[in-house]
Amino acid sequence: MAVATRSSTFGSVLLSGLAISCAFTAAAQERIVKIGAVLPLTGPQQSNGIQIAAGISRYVAQHGDTVAGKKVQVIAKDDGAVADNSKRLAQEMVVNDKVNFLVGFGITPTAFAVSPLASQAKIPQIVMGAETSSITERSPYVVRTSGTLAQKSVIMAEWALKNGIKKVVSIVSDYAPGIDAETFFKETFVRGGGQIPEFIRTPLANPDFAPFLQRARDARPDAVFVFQPAGDNASFIHQYLERGLDKAGIRIIGAGDIVDDDLLYSAGDQVIGAVTADFYSAYHQSVMNKEYSAAMRKANNINQPNIMSVGGYDGMHLIYEALKKTNGVTGGDVLVPAMKSMSWESPRGPVSIDPETRDIIQNIYMRKVEKVDGKLYNVEFETFNG
Ligand code: DHB
């Protein structure tokens, strides 16, 4: 399939382009900062890995591969989104490659698997993709540049309540970020007087959405609230249409992952009108993002940059700026304090690192799928300040 070709092409570009593995002398080693990226470059979550890698590459291309007098070396390893692989690869990179940072993590279980190692090795773990709230609690060395389902789901619930949506069926992927999405949406929506007659959880691997969507349809809600991991969501949208939920007047609302920018084109025009909450859109109207989006489309083998890409890009910014602050000194005990409270402009808008939680503080945007210049985009129409 098209995505597989894309991934292997890009994966190998990243590996050969940035990962230089030769023997360095001790002195040379000291002048190098090594970043070990653990990413799903193959398998069902490969889109997340490709996007994060693209964001990392873009940052290095734009800002150079030297910071605070040190050469930056990125070593990328493919975990296929399997947590045991992530742990093993991270361990190898800490022990053999002596990496100074562990970064990436396309899905939550892979971030969870590596955090004990970050604590043990006392090196920063920069979570660029995974979005379960509790990840930052797993180690004091975790700092996140993606976002959380909690941030998006609360805003989505508030918007739904204000916009005449009274009855919703929740359909989430049955693993940690899905449970977060369900829990946070429910808390706000029900407290505000909304009804949720059905809570549906779908398997993460190879979900067949048809029976779940039939159940949702039978409950006659105003909308389905959806969280499915970013990546190939076309099958959800197609089955939603096949089951006639659109014709029954049941809207799609949710975390923006269901209308992921990169693969939105494959959902087709019938997805126009879907309203979601998220922290980044390829169509975000800022000078910085126009440049970022254009460069990403040109420089990498992707359609549109998505939330994952910007997590990778901003994660590199965090690393570069922290190294500048420490004059190139590494180690989590100096770098993590340097990262706390850092604020900057991202292609997604203004962001900062919460000094207490080490999580990212950011705007959440309400967006609607629209066609602009012949292409589908998530067009932002309201901003909730983080
Ligand atoms: C996670 C994975 C995704 O693909 C996504 O869009 C959001 C969260 C996760 O596993 O945390």
Short mmCIF file of C-alpha atoms and ligand atoms in Angstrom, two decimals:
data_model
loop_
_atom_site.label_atom_id
_atom_site.label_comp_id
_atom_site.label_asym_id
_atom_site.label_seq_id
_atom_site.Cartn_x
_atom_site.Cartn_y
_atom_site.Cartn_z
CA MET A 1 0.00 0.00 0.00
CA ALA A 2 1.07 3.58 -0.64
CA VAL A 3 1.87 4.36 2.96
CA ALA A 4 4.18 1.37 3.32
CA THR A 5 6.27 2.49 0.36
CA ARG A 6 6.41 5.97 1.76
CA SER A 7 7.55 4.77 5.14
CA SER A 8 10.33 2.53 3.99
CA THR A 9 11.64 5.22 1.66
CA PHE A 10 11.57 7.87 4.31
CA GLY A 11 12.75 5.59 7.10
CA SER A 12 15.88 4.72 5.20
CA VAL A 13 16.52 8.36 4.31
CA LEU A 14 16.45 9.28 7.95
CA LEU A 15 18.59 6.36 9.00
CA SER A 16 21.28 6.91 6.39
CA GLY A 17 21.04 10.70 6.48
CA LEU A 18 21.31 11.30 10.19
CA ALA A 19 22.59 8.18 11.86
CA ILE A 20 26.30 7.98 11.43
CA SER A 21 27.67 5.04 13.33
CA CYS A 22 31.40 4.95 13.32
CA ALA A 23 33.94 4.71 16.10
CA PHE A 24 34.69 8.05 17.68
CA THR A 25 37.59 8.88 19.91
CA ALA A 26 36.73 9.87 23.46
CA ALA A 27 37.47 13.52 22.73
CA ALA A 28 35.31 13.50 19.63
CA GLN A 29 32.53 11.79 21.60
CA GLU A 30 32.49 14.70 24.02
CA ARG A 31 31.86 17.11 21.19
CA ILE A 32 28.82 15.14 20.03
CA VAL A 33 25.31 15.19 21.39
CA LYS A 34 23.50 11.99 20.59
CA ILE A 35 19.75 11.81 20.26
CA GLY A 36 18.22 8.34 20.19
CA ALA A 37 14.86 8.38 18.40
CA VAL A 38 12.53 5.44 19.04
CA LEU A 39 9.82 5.56 16.36
CA PRO A 40 7.23 3.35 14.64
CA LEU A 41 8.63 3.56 11.11
CA THR A 42 6.82 0.38 10.06
CA GLY A 43 3.53 -1.27 11.06
CA PRO A 44 0.07 0.19 11.55
CA GLN A 45 1.34 3.30 13.37
CA GLN A 46 4.08 4.05 10.87
CA SER A 47 2.49 7.33 9.87
CA ASN A 48 3.21 8.65 13.38
CA GLY A 49 6.86 7.63 13.11
CA ILE A 50 7.30 9.11 9.65
CA GLN A 51 5.76 12.38 10.72
CA ILE A 52 7.85 12.71 13.89
CA ALA A 53 10.99 11.86 11.91
CA ALA A 54 10.03 14.46 9.32
CA GLY A 55 9.64 17.11 12.04
CA ILE A 56 13.04 16.20 13.52
CA SER A 57 14.70 16.35 10.11
CA ARG A 58 13.09 19.68 9.31
CA TYR A 59 14.36 21.22 12.53
CA VAL A 60 17.92 20.02 11.93
CA ALA A 61 17.81 21.15 8.28
CA GLN A 62 16.63 24.60 9.35
CA HIS A 63 18.83 25.14 12.40
CA GLY A 64 21.94 23.17 11.52
CA ASP A 65 23.48 20.15 13.19
CA THR A 66 25.63 22.08 15.66
CA VAL A 67 24.43 23.55 18.92
CA ALA A 68 26.34 24.96 21.92
CA GLY A 69 29.56 23.90 20.22
CA LYS A 70 28.46 20.31 19.82
CA LYS A 71 27.59 18.27 16.79
CA VAL A 72 24.08 16.82 16.88
CA GLN A 73 23.71 13.21 15.85
CA VAL A 74 20.27 11.64 15.56
CA ILE A 75 20.07 7.86 15.64
CA ALA A 76 16.63 6.59 14.62
CA LYS A 77 15.41 3.07 15.38
CA ASP A 78 12.17 1.48 14.28
CA ASP A 79 10.16 -0.10 17.11
CA GLY A 80 7.15 -0.96 14.92
CA ALA A 81 5.06 0.50 17.81
CA VAL A 82 5.82 -2.62 19.88
CA ALA A 83 6.67 -1.68 23.48
CA ASP A 84 9.15 -4.54 24.02
CA ASN A 85 11.09 -3.36 20.97
CA SER A 86 11.10 0.22 22.23
CA LYS A 87 12.56 -0.88 25.54
CA ARG A 88 15.24 -3.04 23.95
CA LEU A 89 16.22 -0.43 21.36
CA ALA A 90 16.34 2.34 23.96
CA GLN A 91 18.50 0.17 26.18
CA GLU A 92 20.90 -0.54 23.32
CA MET A 93 21.13 3.15 22.49
CA VAL A 94 21.83 4.10 26.10
CA VAL A 95 24.41 1.36 26.70
CA ASN A 96 26.12 1.08 23.31
CA ASP A 97 25.59 4.42 21.61
CA LYS A 98 25.63 6.41 24.85
CA VAL A 99 22.78 8.65 23.72
CA ASN A 100 22.13 11.83 25.68
CA PHE A 101 18.40 11.98 24.90
CA LEU A 102 15.68 9.42 24.21
CA VAL A 103 13.03 10.92 21.95
CA GLY A 104 10.08 9.98 19.72
CA PHE A 105 7.41 7.53 20.99
CA GLY A 106 4.59 7.32 18.46
CA ILE A 107 2.15 5.60 20.79
CA THR A 108 1.63 5.48 24.54
CA PRO A 109 2.77 1.92 25.38
CA THR A 110 6.17 2.63 23.82
CA ALA A 111 6.61 5.77 25.95
CA PHE A 112 5.58 3.87 29.07
CA ALA A 113 8.09 1.10 28.27
CA VAL A 114 11.05 3.47 28.13
CA SER A 115 10.42 5.78 31.11
CA PRO A 116 12.00 3.47 33.76
CA LEU A 117 15.14 3.51 31.64
CA ALA A 118 15.13 7.32 31.43
CA SER A 119 14.97 7.39 35.25
CA GLN A 120 17.74 4.84 35.61
CA ALA A 121 20.04 6.50 33.09
CA LYS A 122 19.02 10.01 34.22
CA ILE A 123 18.57 11.24 30.67
CA PRO A 124 15.71 13.30 29.25
CA GLN A 125 12.90 11.37 27.55
CA ILE A 126 11.21 13.74 25.12
CA VAL A 127 7.75 12.44 24.25
CA MET A 128 6.95 13.79 20.79
CA GLY A 129 3.86 11.75 19.86
CA ALA A 130 2.12 9.83 22.64
CA GLU A 131 -0.70 11.63 24.44
CA THR A 132 -1.84 9.77 27.57
CA SER A 133 -1.86 12.19 30.52
CA SER A 134 -0.01 9.94 32.95
CA ILE A 135 3.10 9.54 30.76
CA THR A 136 4.81 12.54 32.36
CA GLU A 137 4.29 10.97 35.81
CA ARG A 138 6.22 7.85 34.83
CA SER A 139 9.61 9.54 35.21
CA PRO A 140 10.87 12.97 36.35
CA TYR A 141 12.98 12.94 33.17
CA VAL A 142 9.96 12.94 30.81
CA VAL A 143 9.13 16.20 29.02
CA ARG A 144 6.32 16.23 26.46
CA THR A 145 6.05 18.22 23.22
CA SER A 146 2.95 16.53 21.76
CA GLY A 147 -0.21 17.12 23.78
CA THR A 148 -2.87 15.21 25.66
CA LEU A 149 -6.25 13.74 24.87
CA ALA A 150 -7.43 15.43 28.06
CA GLN A 151 -6.70 18.88 26.61
CA LYS A 152 -8.62 18.14 23.42
CA SER A 153 -11.54 16.18 24.86
CA VAL A 154 -12.52 18.75 27.49
CA ILE A 155 -12.58 21.55 24.88
CA MET A 156 -14.53 19.34 22.48
CA ALA A 157 -17.16 18.64 25.18
CA GLU A 158 -17.50 22.33 26.03
CA TRP A 159 -17.98 23.23 22.38
CA ALA A 160 -20.56 20.46 21.86
CA LEU A 161 -22.58 21.64 24.88
CA LYS A 162 -22.61 25.21 23.55
CA ASN A 163 -23.59 24.13 20.06
CA GLY A 164 -26.77 22.17 20.59
CA ILE A 165 -25.26 18.69 20.78
CA LYS A 166 -27.08 16.97 23.62
CA LYS A 167 -26.70 13.26 23.06
CA VAL A 168 -23.43 11.65 22.05
CA VAL A 169 -22.12 8.11 21.62
CA SER A 170 -18.46 7.84 22.57
CA ILE A 171 -16.29 5.60 20.34
CA VAL A 172 -12.66 5.34 21.38
CA SER A 173 -9.71 3.08 20.71
CA ASP A 174 -9.42 0.67 23.63
CA TYR A 175 -6.08 1.65 25.13
CA ALA A 176 -4.74 4.36 27.42
CA PRO A 177 -5.23 7.52 25.29
CA GLY A 178 -8.69 6.32 24.24
CA ILE A 179 -9.67 5.80 27.87
CA ASP A 180 -8.38 9.31 28.64
CA ALA A 181 -10.44 10.74 25.77
CA GLU A 182 -13.59 8.94 26.95
CA THR A 183 -13.06 9.90 30.61
CA PHE A 184 -12.33 13.59 30.06
CA PHE A 185 -15.05 14.05 27.44
CA LYS A 186 -17.61 12.33 29.68
CA GLU A 187 -16.72 14.34 32.77
CA THR A 188 -17.27 17.71 31.07
CA PHE A 189 -20.15 16.71 28.81
CA VAL A 190 -22.25 15.00 31.48
CA ARG A 191 -21.55 17.72 34.05
CA GLY A 192 -22.87 20.22 31.48
CA GLY A 193 -26.12 18.25 31.03
CA GLY A 194 -25.17 16.10 28.02
CA GLN A 195 -26.17 12.45 27.67
CA ILE A 196 -23.93 9.57 26.62
CA PRO A 197 -26.09 6.46 26.15
CA GLU A 198 -23.25 4.26 24.85
CA PHE A 199 -19.54 4.03 25.56
CA ILE A 200 -17.91 1.99 22.81
CA ARG A 201 -14.28 0.87 22.84
CA THR A 202 -12.75 -0.53 19.65
CA PRO A 203 -9.62 -2.70 19.43
CA LEU A 204 -6.36 -0.92 18.61
CA ALA A 205 -5.23 -3.61 16.15
CA ASN A 206 -7.19 -4.05 12.90
CA PRO A 207 -10.50 -2.71 14.12
CA ASP A 208 -13.65 -3.56 12.16
CA PHE A 209 -15.78 -0.54 12.93
CA ALA A 210 -19.01 -1.71 11.25
CA PRO A 211 -20.72 -3.42 14.25
CA PHE A 212 -19.69 -0.59 16.58
CA LEU A 213 -21.04 2.04 14.22
CA GLN A 214 -24.31 0.14 13.90
CA ARG A 215 -24.64 0.20 17.71
CA ALA A 216 -23.90 3.90 17.69
CA ARG A 217 -26.49 4.52 15.00
CA ASP A 218 -29.15 2.56 16.87
CA ALA A 219 -28.74 4.86 19.88
CA ARG A 220 -29.83 7.84 17.68
CA PRO A 221 -27.35 10.38 19.03
CA ASP A 222 -26.73 13.90 17.72
CA ALA A 223 -23.07 13.02 17.22
CA VAL A 224 -20.39 10.41 17.76
CA PHE A 225 -17.41 11.55 19.79
CA VAL A 226 -14.39 9.73 18.37
CA PHE A 227 -10.81 9.06 19.30
CA GLN A 228 -8.83 6.82 16.97
CA PRO A 229 -5.06 7.15 16.78
CA ALA A 230 -3.74 9.39 14.00
CA GLY A 231 -2.70 7.50 10.92
CA ASP A 232 -4.98 5.62 8.61
CA ASN A 233 -8.44 6.71 9.73
CA ALA A 234 -10.07 6.48 6.34
CA SER A 235 -11.58 3.09 7.21
CA PHE A 236 -13.46 4.60 10.16
CA ILE A 237 -14.83 7.42 8.02
CA HIS A 238 -15.76 5.07 5.17
CA GLN A 239 -17.63 2.72 7.49
CA TYR A 240 -19.38 5.68 9.16
CA LEU A 241 -20.62 6.64 5.69
CA GLU A 242 -21.47 3.08 4.65
CA ARG A 243 -23.59 2.60 7.77
CA GLY A 244 -25.42 5.82 6.84
CA LEU A 245 -24.65 7.70 10.05
CA ASP A 246 -24.24 10.91 8.05
CA LYS A 247 -27.65 10.44 6.43
CA ALA A 248 -29.17 9.81 9.84
CA GLY A 249 -27.89 13.28 10.83
CA ILE A 250 -25.26 11.93 13.24
CA ARG A 251 -22.24 14.23 13.17
CA ILE A 252 -18.61 13.33 13.77
CA ILE A 253 -16.97 15.28 16.57
CA GLY A 254 -13.81 14.33 18.41
CA ALA A 255 -10.14 14.67 19.03
CA GLY A 256 -8.49 15.82 15.80
CA ASP A 257 -6.65 12.54 15.40
CA ILE A 258 -9.65 11.14 13.50
CA VAL A 259 -9.16 13.73 10.74
CA ASP A 260 -5.36 13.60 10.75
CA ASP A 261 -4.03 16.17 8.26
CA ASP A 262 -1.62 13.84 6.48
CA LEU A 263 -4.17 11.25 5.44
CA LEU A 264 -7.28 13.43 5.38
CA TYR A 265 -7.38 13.35 1.58
CA SER A 266 -8.07 9.60 1.69
CA ALA A 267 -11.25 10.08 3.74
CA GLY A 268 -12.98 11.78 0.77
CA ASP A 269 -15.17 14.87 0.52
CA GLN A 270 -17.93 13.42 2.67
CA VAL A 271 -15.80 14.13 5.71
CA ILE A 272 -16.28 17.87 5.08
CA GLY A 273 -17.93 19.44 8.12
CA ALA A 274 -16.42 17.17 10.78
CA VAL A 275 -15.64 19.31 13.83
CA THR A 276 -12.72 18.39 16.06
CA ALA A 277 -10.46 19.88 18.69
CA ASP A 278 -6.68 19.73 18.40
CA PHE A 279 -3.44 21.59 18.92
CA TYR A 280 -2.19 21.72 15.35
CA SER A 281 -3.51 22.03 11.82
CA ALA A 282 -1.42 22.08 8.66
CA TYR A 283 -3.67 25.01 7.76
CA HIS A 284 -2.87 27.03 10.92
CA GLN A 285 -2.73 30.64 9.78
CA SER A 286 0.59 31.97 10.99
CA VAL A 287 3.65 33.11 9.07
CA MET A 288 5.71 30.47 10.83
CA ASN A 289 3.31 27.66 9.98
CA LYS A 290 2.91 28.68 6.37
CA GLU A 291 6.66 28.34 5.99
CA TYR A 292 6.76 25.13 8.03
CA SER A 293 3.91 23.47 6.11
CA ALA A 294 5.37 24.42 2.75
CA ALA A 295 8.85 23.17 3.71
CA MET A 296 7.49 19.93 5.12
CA ARG A 297 5.52 19.22 1.96
CA LYS A 298 8.60 19.85 -0.14
CA ALA A 299 11.38 18.36 1.94
CA ASN A 300 9.76 15.15 3.04
CA ASN A 301 7.76 12.43 1.50
CA ILE A 302 4.50 13.30 3.24
CA ASN A 303 1.24 14.91 2.16
CA GLN A 304 0.73 17.38 4.98
CA PRO A 305 2.51 17.84 8.30
CA ASN A 306 0.33 16.70 11.21
CA ILE A 307 0.26 16.84 15.02
CA MET A 308 3.03 14.24 15.23
CA SER A 309 5.39 16.21 13.01
CA VAL A 310 5.10 19.30 15.12
CA GLY A 311 5.77 17.23 18.25
CA GLY A 312 9.05 16.15 16.64
CA TYR A 313 9.95 19.65 15.47
CA ASP A 314 9.23 21.27 18.84
CA GLY A 315 11.00 18.46 20.70
CA MET A 316 14.16 19.34 18.80
CA HIS A 317 13.68 23.01 19.62
CA LEU A 318 13.42 22.11 23.29
CA ILE A 319 16.64 20.08 23.07
CA TYR A 320 18.57 22.79 21.20
CA GLU A 321 17.47 25.57 23.52
CA ALA A 322 18.14 23.52 26.65
CA LEU A 323 21.65 22.72 25.39
CA LYS A 324 22.26 26.43 24.75
CA LYS A 325 21.23 27.16 28.33
CA THR A 326 23.56 24.49 29.78
CA ASN A 327 26.41 25.43 27.41
CA GLY A 328 26.31 21.95 25.97
CA VAL A 329 26.41 20.16 29.31
CA THR A 330 24.27 17.01 29.12
CA GLY A 331 22.51 14.84 31.71
CA GLY A 332 18.88 14.94 32.76
CA ASP A 333 19.60 16.66 36.06
CA VAL A 334 20.75 19.82 34.27
CA LEU A 335 18.76 19.56 31.03
CA VAL A 336 15.30 18.91 32.48
CA PRO A 337 15.46 21.97 34.80
CA ALA A 338 16.63 23.99 31.76
CA MET A 339 13.54 22.84 29.86
CA LYS A 340 11.06 23.78 32.58
CA SER A 341 9.15 27.01 31.89
CA MET A 342 10.71 27.35 28.45
CA SER A 343 8.34 29.10 26.04
CA TRP A 344 8.54 29.60 22.30
CA GLU A 345 6.55 30.07 19.13
CA SER A 346 5.77 26.78 17.43
CA PRO A 347 4.13 26.21 14.04
CA ARG A 348 1.05 25.37 16.15
CA GLY A 349 1.12 28.74 18.01
CA PRO A 350 2.58 29.77 21.38
CA VAL A 351 3.70 26.93 23.68
CA SER A 352 5.54 26.51 26.98
CA ILE A 353 6.62 23.73 29.31
CA ASP A 354 4.76 23.54 32.62
CA PRO A 355 7.49 23.55 35.29
CA GLU A 356 5.41 21.36 37.61
CA THR A 357 4.17 18.65 35.24
CA ARG A 358 6.76 18.94 32.41
CA ASP A 359 3.81 18.80 30.03
CA ILE A 360 3.23 21.23 27.19
CA ILE A 361 0.92 24.20 27.65
CA GLN A 362 -0.69 25.18 24.35
CA ASN A 363 -3.80 26.43 22.60
CA ILE A 364 -6.50 24.00 21.57
CA TYR A 365 -8.25 24.99 18.36
CA MET A 366 -11.74 24.08 17.19
CA ARG A 367 -11.53 23.14 13.53
CA LYS A 368 -13.90 22.09 10.77
CA VAL A 369 -12.94 20.04 7.71
CA GLU A 370 -13.27 22.25 4.63
CA LYS A 371 -12.04 22.18 1.08
CA VAL A 372 -9.60 24.97 0.29
CA ASP A 373 -7.96 25.25 -3.14
CA GLY A 374 -9.09 21.72 -3.95
CA LYS A 375 -7.62 20.14 -0.79
CA LEU A 376 -9.17 19.03 2.49
CA TYR A 377 -7.97 20.89 5.58
CA ASN A 378 -8.89 21.30 9.21
CA VAL A 379 -9.73 24.99 9.21
CA GLU A 380 -9.49 26.52 12.68
CA PHE A 381 -12.42 28.72 13.74
CA GLU A 382 -12.03 29.18 17.50
CA THR A 383 -9.05 29.24 19.86
CA PHE A 384 -9.01 28.14 23.48
CA ASN A 385 -5.91 29.48 25.19
CA GLY A 386 -3.81 26.92 27.00
C1 DHB B 1 -1.54 8.22 20.67
C2 DHB B 1 -1.36 7.71 19.41
C3 DHB B 1 -1.88 8.41 18.34
O1 DHB B 1 -1.72 7.95 17.07
C4 DHB B 1 -2.56 9.60 18.52
O2 DHB B 1 -3.05 10.24 17.46
C5 DHB B 1 -2.72 10.11 19.79
C6 DHB B 1 -2.21 9.41 20.87
C7 DHB B 1 -1.00 7.47 21.83
O3 DHB B 1 -0.83 6.25 21.73
O4 DHB B 1 -0.74 8.09 22.86
#
